[in-house]
PDB file of C-alpha atoms in Angstrom:
ATOM      1  CA  ASP T   1     153.211  82.074 101.512  1.00 70.00           C
ATOM      2  CA  VAL T   2     154.236  85.155 103.467  1.00 70.00           C
ATOM      3  CA  LYS T   3     156.430  87.632 101.722  1.00 90.00           C
ATOM      4  CA  VAL T   4     158.585  90.626 102.545  1.00 95.00           C
ATOM      5  CA  THR T   5     160.201  92.274  99.554  1.00 95.00           C
ATOM      6  CA  GLN T   6     162.885  94.916  99.364  1.00 96.00           C
ATOM      7  CA  SER T   7     163.208  97.193  96.382  1.00 91.00           C
ATOM      8  CA  SER T   8     166.844  96.435  95.591  1.00 92.00           C
ATOM      9  CA  ARG T   9     169.263  93.614  96.377  1.00 94.00           C
ATOM     10  CA  TYR T  10     172.314  95.724  95.609  1.00 96.00           C
ATOM     11  CA  LEU T  11     172.696  99.488  95.585  1.00 97.00           C
ATOM     12  CA  VAL T  12     175.699 101.719  94.974  1.00 97.00           C
ATOM     13  CA  LYS T  13     175.464 105.381  95.892  1.00 97.00           C
ATOM     14  CA  ARG T  14     177.805 108.314  96.284  1.00 97.00           C
ATOM     15  CA  THR T  15     178.555 110.211  99.459  1.00 98.00           C
ATOM     16  CA  GLY T  16     175.977 112.919 100.076  1.00 97.00           C
ATOM     17  CA  GLU T  17     173.242 111.339  97.981  1.00 97.00           C
ATOM     18  CA  LYS T  18     169.753 110.831  99.388  1.00 97.00           C
ATOM     19  CA  VAL T  19     168.949 107.137  99.442  1.00 97.00           C
ATOM     20  CA  PHE T  20     165.580 105.422  99.694  1.00 97.00           C
ATOM     21  CA  LEU T  21     165.227 101.773 100.676  1.00 98.00           C
ATOM     22  CA  GLU T  22     161.745 100.370 100.246  1.00 97.00           C
ATOM     23  CA  CYS T  23     160.156  97.426 101.994  1.00 97.00           C
ATOM     24  CA  VAL T  24     156.759  95.892 101.294  1.00 97.00           C
ATOM     25  CA  GLN T  25     154.980  93.102 103.158  1.00 96.00           C
ATOM     26  CA  ASP T  26     151.861  91.294 102.049  1.00 94.00           C
ATOM     27  CA  MET T  27     150.805  89.851 105.416  1.00 91.00           C
ATOM     28  CA  ASP T  28     148.836  92.804 106.818  1.00 92.00           C
ATOM     29  CA  HIS T  29     151.336  93.023 109.684  1.00 92.00           C
ATOM     30  CA  GLU T  30     151.183  95.922 112.097  1.00 90.00           C
ATOM     31  CA  ASN T  31     154.876  96.037 112.966  1.00 91.00           C
ATOM     32  CA  MET T  32     157.722  96.681 110.586  1.00 94.00           C
ATOM     33  CA  PHE T  33     161.424  97.057 111.260  1.00 95.00           C
ATOM     34  CA  TRP T  34     164.640  98.192 109.667  1.00 97.00           C
ATOM     35  CA  TYR T  35     167.859  96.546 110.774  1.00 96.00           C
ATOM     36  CA  ARG T  36     171.417  97.056 109.809  1.00 96.00           C
ATOM     37  CA  GLN T  37     173.692  93.986 109.653  1.00 95.00           C
ATOM     38  CA  ASP T  38     177.456  94.255 109.872  1.00 94.00           C
ATOM     39  CA  PRO T  39     179.999  91.453 110.324  1.00 89.00           C
ATOM     40  CA  GLY T  40     180.597  90.677 113.983  1.00 87.00           C
ATOM     41  CA  LEU T  41     177.893  93.065 115.127  1.00 90.00           C
ATOM     42  CA  GLY T  42     174.799  91.046 114.303  1.00 90.00           C
ATOM     43  CA  LEU T  43     171.541  92.862 113.699  1.00 93.00           C
ATOM     44  CA  ARG T  44     171.106  96.356 115.029  1.00 93.00           C
ATOM     45  CA  LEU T  45     167.712  98.012 114.995  1.00 93.00           C
ATOM     46  CA  ILE T  46     167.514 101.362 113.222  1.00 96.00           C
ATOM     47  CA  TYR T  47     163.800 102.148 113.411  1.00 95.00           C
ATOM     48  CA  PHE T  48     160.540 100.333 113.794  1.00 92.00           C
ATOM     49  CA  SER T  49     156.910 101.170 113.193  1.00 93.00           C
ATOM     50  CA  TYR T  50     153.924  99.705 114.989  1.00 89.00           C
ATOM     51  CA  ASP T  51     151.263 101.399 112.888  1.00 89.00           C
ATOM     52  CA  VAL T  52     150.792 103.652 109.895  1.00 92.00           C
ATOM     53  CA  LYS T  53     152.524 106.989 110.430  1.00 89.00           C
ATOM     54  CA  MET T  54     153.930 105.770 113.756  1.00 90.00           C
ATOM     55  CA  LYS T  55     157.629 105.225 114.283  1.00 92.00           C
ATOM     56  CA  GLU T  56     160.069 104.623 117.092  1.00 91.00           C
ATOM     57  CA  LYS T  57     163.832 104.959 117.158  1.00 93.00           C
ATOM     58  CA  GLY T  58     165.873 101.861 117.577  1.00 91.00           C
ATOM     59  CA  ASP T  59     169.440 101.517 118.756  1.00 90.00           C
ATOM     60  CA  ILE T  60     171.175 103.360 115.902  1.00 95.00           C
ATOM     61  CA  PRO T  61     168.807 105.920 114.334  1.00 96.00           C
ATOM     62  CA  GLU T  62     171.396 108.619 113.678  1.00 96.00           C
ATOM     63  CA  GLY T  63     171.673 109.474 110.000  1.00 96.00           C
ATOM     64  CA  TYR T  64     168.435 107.670 109.116  1.00 98.00           C
ATOM     65  CA  SER T  65     164.756 108.487 108.910  1.00 97.00           C
ATOM     66  CA  VAL T  66     161.717 106.389 108.023  1.00 97.00           C
ATOM     67  CA  SER T  67     158.302 106.743 106.499  1.00 97.00           C
ATOM     68  CA  ARG T  68     155.212 104.589 106.774  1.00 96.00           C
ATOM     69  CA  GLU T  69     152.312 106.055 104.855  1.00 96.00           C
ATOM     70  CA  LYS T  70     150.641 102.725 104.129  1.00 96.00           C
ATOM     71  CA  LYS T  71     150.429  99.644 106.304  1.00 95.00           C
ATOM     72  CA  GLU T  72     152.266  97.405 103.855  1.00 96.00           C
ATOM     73  CA  ARG T  73     155.159  99.742 103.080  1.00 97.00           C
ATOM     74  CA  PHE T  74     158.031 100.938 105.264  1.00 97.00           C
ATOM     75  CA  SER T  75     160.767 103.107 103.814  1.00 97.00           C
ATOM     76  CA  LEU T  76     164.228 103.814 105.168  1.00 98.00           C
ATOM     77  CA  ILE T  77     165.796 107.088 104.134  1.00 98.00           C
ATOM     78  CA  LEU T  78     169.424 108.096 104.282  1.00 97.00           C
ATOM     79  CA  GLU T  79     169.243 111.875 104.029  1.00 94.00           C
ATOM     80  CA  SER T  80     172.896 112.265 103.099  1.00 97.00           C
ATOM     81  CA  ALA T  81     174.654 108.975 102.612  1.00 97.00           C
ATOM     82  CA  SER T  82     178.075 108.486 104.130  1.00 97.00           C
ATOM     83  CA  THR T  83     180.657 105.755 103.685  1.00 97.00           C
ATOM     84  CA  ASN T  84     180.030 104.424 107.195  1.00 97.00           C
ATOM     85  CA  GLN T  85     176.509 103.589 106.125  1.00 98.00           C
ATOM     86  CA  THR T  86     177.832 100.930 103.765  1.00 98.00           C
ATOM     87  CA  SER T  87     176.115  97.828 105.078  1.00 97.00           C
ATOM     88  CA  MET T  88     173.441  95.168 104.612  1.00 96.00           C
ATOM     89  CA  TYR T  89     169.956  96.484 105.408  1.00 97.00           C
ATOM     90  CA  LEU T  90     167.222  94.074 106.418  1.00 97.00           C
ATOM     91  CA  CYS T  91     163.538  94.782 106.664  1.00 96.00           C
ATOM     92  CA  ALA T  92     161.224  92.658 108.781  1.00 95.00           C
ATOM     93  CA  SER T  93     157.604  92.537 109.780  1.00 94.00           C
ATOM     94  CA  THR T  94     155.516  90.857 112.424  1.00 90.00           C
ATOM     95  CA  SER T  95     151.971  90.836 113.658  1.00 83.00           C
ATOM     96  CA  GLY T  96     151.108  91.437 117.253  1.00 74.00           C
ATOM     97  CA  GLY T  97     153.992  91.778 119.656  1.00 73.00           C
ATOM     98  CA  ALA T  98     157.354  91.653 117.968  1.00 70.00           C
ATOM     99  CA  GLY T  99     158.913  90.525 121.198  1.00 75.00           C
ATOM    100  CA  THR T 100     156.866  87.362 121.076  1.00 81.00           C
ATOM    101  CA  ASP T 101     155.991  86.681 117.468  1.00 85.00           C
ATOM    102  CA  THR T 102     157.998  85.442 114.519  1.00 89.00           C
ATOM    103  CA  GLN T 103     159.672  88.110 112.445  1.00 91.00           C
ATOM    104  CA  TYR T 104     159.540  87.712 108.679  1.00 93.00           C
ATOM    105  CA  PHE T 105     162.555  89.121 106.906  1.00 95.00           C
ATOM    106  CA  GLY T 106     163.161  90.411 103.429  1.00 96.00           C
ATOM    107  CA  PRO T 107     166.217  89.278 101.446  1.00 95.00           C
ATOM    108  CA  GLY T 108     168.196  92.386 102.326  1.00 96.00           C
ATOM    109  CA  THR T 109     169.688  95.303 100.429  1.00 96.00           C
ATOM    110  CA  ARG T 110     173.455  95.519 100.278  1.00 96.00           C
ATOM    111  CA  LEU T 111     174.259  99.222 100.106  1.00 97.00           C
ATOM    112  CA  THR T 112     177.666 100.526  99.148  1.00 98.00           C
ATOM    113  CA  VAL T 113     178.389 104.212  99.592  1.00 98.00           C
ATOM    114  CA  LEU T 114     181.420 105.450  97.672  1.00 97.00           C
TER     115      LEU T 114
ATOM    116  CA  ALA S   1     166.769  94.937 129.449  1.00 73.00           C
ATOM    117  CA  GLN S   2     167.338  91.625 127.782  1.00 79.00           C
ATOM    118  CA  SER S   3     170.606  90.562 126.168  1.00 88.00           C
ATOM    119  CA  VAL S   4     171.885  87.618 124.160  1.00 93.00           C
ATOM    120  CA  THR S   5     175.356  86.135 123.899  1.00 96.00           C
ATOM    121  CA  GLN S   6     176.484  83.759 121.213  1.00 97.00           C
ATOM    122  CA  PRO S   7     179.995  82.881 122.379  1.00 96.00           C
ATOM    123  CA  ASP S   8     181.149  81.272 119.146  1.00 95.00           C
ATOM    124  CA  ILE S   9     181.751  83.513 116.155  1.00 94.00           C
ATOM    125  CA  HIS S  10     182.607  80.584 113.866  1.00 95.00           C
ATOM    126  CA  ILE S  11     181.978  76.866 114.159  1.00 96.00           C
ATOM    127  CA  THR S  12     183.448  74.330 111.752  1.00 97.00           C
ATOM    128  CA  VAL S  13     182.059  70.812 111.511  1.00 97.00           C
ATOM    129  CA  SER S  14     182.348  67.935 109.092  1.00 97.00           C
ATOM    130  CA  GLU S  15     179.339  66.870 107.113  1.00 97.00           C
ATOM    131  CA  GLY S  16     177.473  64.194 109.045  1.00 97.00           C
ATOM    132  CA  ALA S  17     178.810  65.304 112.411  1.00 97.00           C
ATOM    133  CA  SER S  18     176.602  66.581 115.197  1.00 97.00           C
ATOM    134  CA  LEU S  19     176.229  70.275 115.903  1.00 97.00           C
ATOM    135  CA  GLU S  20     175.578  72.426 118.920  1.00 97.00           C
ATOM    136  CA  LEU S  21     175.433  76.215 118.763  1.00 98.00           C
ATOM    137  CA  ARG S  22     175.413  78.034 122.055  1.00 98.00           C
ATOM    138  CA  CYS S  23     173.156  80.843 123.145  1.00 97.00           C
ATOM    139  CA  ASN S  24     172.981  82.469 126.561  1.00 96.00           C
ATOM    140  CA  TYR S  25     170.455  85.096 127.439  1.00 93.00           C
ATOM    141  CA  SER S  26     169.825  87.551 130.186  1.00 89.00           C
ATOM    142  CA  TYR S  27     166.277  88.435 131.104  1.00 81.00           C
ATOM    143  CA  GLY S  28     164.478  88.736 134.408  1.00 72.00           C
ATOM    144  CA  ALA S  29     161.276  86.917 133.513  1.00 76.00           C
ATOM    145  CA  THR S  30     160.402  84.032 131.255  1.00 76.00           C
ATOM    146  CA  PRO S  31     161.805  84.910 127.878  1.00 85.00           C
ATOM    147  CA  TYR S  32     160.608  84.245 124.392  1.00 90.00           C
ATOM    148  CA  LEU S  33     163.529  82.623 122.585  1.00 93.00           C
ATOM    149  CA  PHE S  34     164.156  82.270 118.875  1.00 95.00           C
ATOM    150  CA  TRP S  35     166.703  80.789 116.523  1.00 97.00           C
ATOM    151  CA  TYR S  36     166.940  82.193 113.012  1.00 97.00           C
ATOM    152  CA  VAL S  37     169.086  81.055 110.103  1.00 97.00           C
ATOM    153  CA  GLN S  38     170.479  83.220 107.351  1.00 96.00           C
ATOM    154  CA  SER S  39     171.680  81.431 104.244  1.00 93.00           C
ATOM    155  CA  PRO S  40     174.220  83.267 102.089  1.00 88.00           C
ATOM    156  CA  GLY S  41     172.644  86.250 100.361  1.00 83.00           C
ATOM    157  CA  GLN S  42     169.298  85.756 102.057  1.00 86.00           C
ATOM    158  CA  GLY S  43     167.239  87.247 104.830  1.00 89.00           C
ATOM    159  CA  LEU S  44     166.667  85.506 108.137  1.00 94.00           C
ATOM    160  CA  GLN S  45     164.280  82.589 108.474  1.00 95.00           C
ATOM    161  CA  LEU S  46     162.844  81.261 111.710  1.00 95.00           C
ATOM    162  CA  LEU S  47     164.134  77.811 112.701  1.00 97.00           C
ATOM    163  CA  LEU S  48     162.248  77.469 115.968  1.00 96.00           C
ATOM    164  CA  LYS S  49     160.974  79.349 118.973  1.00 94.00           C
ATOM    165  CA  TYR S  50     160.180  78.730 122.609  1.00 92.00           C
ATOM    166  CA  PHE S  51     157.958  80.515 125.067  1.00 87.00           C
ATOM    167  CA  SER S  52     156.423  77.901 127.308  1.00 83.00           C
ATOM    168  CA  GLY S  53     155.783  74.212 127.738  1.00 84.00           C
ATOM    169  CA  ASP S  54     158.186  71.483 126.756  1.00 86.00           C
ATOM    170  CA  THR S  55     161.725  72.770 127.075  1.00 90.00           C
ATOM    171  CA  LEU S  56     162.900  70.750 124.065  1.00 95.00           C
ATOM    172  CA  VAL S  57     161.666  72.457 120.930  1.00 95.00           C
ATOM    173  CA  GLN S  58     161.643  70.961 117.457  1.00 96.00           C
ATOM    174  CA  GLY S  59     162.159  73.159 114.454  1.00 96.00           C
ATOM    175  CA  ILE S  60     162.491  72.985 110.716  1.00 95.00           C
ATOM    176  CA  LYS S  61     165.355  71.344 108.807  1.00 94.00           C
ATOM    177  CA  GLY S  62     165.922  68.794 111.612  1.00 96.00           C
ATOM    178  CA  PHE S  63     167.021  71.326 114.230  1.00 97.00           C
ATOM    179  CA  GLU S  64     166.064  71.317 117.889  1.00 97.00           C
ATOM    180  CA  ALA S  65     166.844  73.533 120.847  1.00 98.00           C
ATOM    181  CA  GLU S  66     166.654  73.062 124.572  1.00 96.00           C
ATOM    182  CA  PHE S  67     165.689  75.759 127.032  1.00 94.00           C
ATOM    183  CA  LYS S  68     167.574  75.482 130.324  1.00 94.00           C
ATOM    184  CA  ARG S  69     166.400  78.104 132.778  1.00 91.00           C
ATOM    185  CA  SER S  70     169.059  77.256 135.369  1.00 91.00           C
ATOM    186  CA  GLN S  71     171.803  77.940 132.828  1.00 93.00           C
ATOM    187  CA  SER S  72     170.025  80.775 130.983  1.00 93.00           C
ATOM    188  CA  SER S  73     170.736  78.912 127.788  1.00 95.00           C
ATOM    189  CA  PHE S  74     168.917  77.986 124.613  1.00 96.00           C
ATOM    190  CA  ASN S  75     171.376  75.904 122.606  1.00 98.00           C
ATOM    191  CA  LEU S  76     170.625  74.779 119.079  1.00 98.00           C
ATOM    192  CA  ARG S  77     171.414  71.210 118.045  1.00 98.00           C
ATOM    193  CA  LYS S  78     171.334  68.986 115.029  1.00 98.00           C
ATOM    194  CA  PRO S  79     172.383  65.313 115.099  1.00 97.00           C
ATOM    195  CA  SER S  80     173.832  65.193 111.585  1.00 97.00           C
ATOM    196  CA  VAL S  81     174.859  68.282 109.651  1.00 97.00           C
ATOM    197  CA  HIS S  82     174.385  68.600 105.899  1.00 96.00           C
ATOM    198  CA  TRP S  83     176.484  70.817 103.640  1.00 95.00           C
ATOM    199  CA  SER S  84     173.404  72.958 103.022  1.00 95.00           C
ATOM    200  CA  ASP S  85     173.349  73.902 106.730  1.00 96.00           C
ATOM    201  CA  ALA S  86     176.304  76.216 106.185  1.00 96.00           C
ATOM    202  CA  ALA S  87     174.876  79.595 107.148  1.00 97.00           C
ATOM    203  CA  GLU S  88     174.773  82.270 109.821  1.00 96.00           C
ATOM    204  CA  TYR S  89     172.700  81.440 112.885  1.00 98.00           C
ATOM    205  CA  PHE S  90     171.165  84.028 115.179  1.00 97.00           C
ATOM    206  CA  CYS S  91     169.677  83.567 118.599  1.00 96.00           C
ATOM    207  CA  ALA S  92     167.166  86.161 119.762  1.00 93.00           C
ATOM    208  CA  VAL S  93     165.334  86.856 122.987  1.00 91.00           C
ATOM    209  CA  GLY S  94     161.994  88.574 123.145  1.00 86.00           C
ATOM    210  CA  ALA S  95     159.865  89.813 125.955  1.00 76.00           C
ATOM    211  CA  THR S  96     156.252  90.067 126.936  1.00 68.00           C
ATOM    212  CA  GLY S  97     154.639  92.966 128.678  1.00 59.00           C
ATOM    213  CA  GLY S  98     154.414  95.324 125.742  1.00 55.00           C
ATOM    214  CA  SER S  99     157.986  95.153 124.535  1.00 57.00           C
ATOM    215  CA  TYR S 100     158.028  95.203 120.785  1.00 63.00           C
ATOM    216  CA  ILE S 101     161.643  94.536 120.056  1.00 81.00           C
ATOM    217  CA  PRO S 102     163.571  91.292 120.287  1.00 86.00           C
ATOM    218  CA  THR S 103     167.297  91.392 120.921  1.00 89.00           C
ATOM    219  CA  PHE S 104     169.560  89.450 118.584  1.00 92.00           C
ATOM    220  CA  GLY S 105     172.890  87.862 119.301  1.00 94.00           C
ATOM    221  CA  ARG S 106     175.844  88.633 117.076  1.00 95.00           C
ATOM    222  CA  GLY S 107     175.504  85.385 115.208  1.00 96.00           C
ATOM    223  CA  THR S 108     177.492  82.207 114.705  1.00 97.00           C
ATOM    224  CA  SER S 109     178.813  81.344 111.285  1.00 96.00           C
ATOM    225  CA  LEU S 110     178.645  77.620 110.553  1.00 97.00           C
ATOM    226  CA  ILE S 111     181.172  76.153 108.134  1.00 97.00           C
ATOM    227  CA  VAL S 112     180.611  72.608 106.934  1.00 97.00           C
ATOM    228  CA  HIS S 113     183.508  70.580 105.588  1.00 94.00           C
ATOM    229  CA  PRO S 114     182.793  67.730 103.170  1.00 88.00           C
TER     230      PRO S 114
END
């Protein structure tokens, strides 16, 4: 059974803290994604990676960075967390073309920044 | 660029009633179309997808969707809703030709009354 795991289900951080969200997939997928989900706005792409050490900005990359040192792991980094980054963060992965293949999602991390 | 519209933010149905969730897309060529479901506190799970062939697609959990090119629609249906179908539903459109990123609609929240 395919699996995408995220390091935390719930996270509470303070403004200005550096925050790491980890995502691991066990399907040997090339592509990995970080989305942000907010009520009424759906899913918005922050960053994606199509290979180790490769990354591309999505629609809302400001305030975020990513790291992909190993194929199975994709990290989202908030360099200095702010209250407007309070949100649900979803990681996903897919093999081949993400525009055509099924995306497999993790359970999400609900981040609250105080 | 592709886009997706889910016109209904919330839909309320009674258990046992039929369901139709609307999705309209904009894309110049033949799209890849997806419906995902997100149960409370969970990540997204694929219900079904379409990219060619029969325009009526069967998915998991008794759902089906029909691709209508003339109307640029890909509506999701279920003949009899169960209480466990209460969830958020997302339509997404993907693309071929090297595009890696599908575009998601804003989602429709399904409420099921007993």
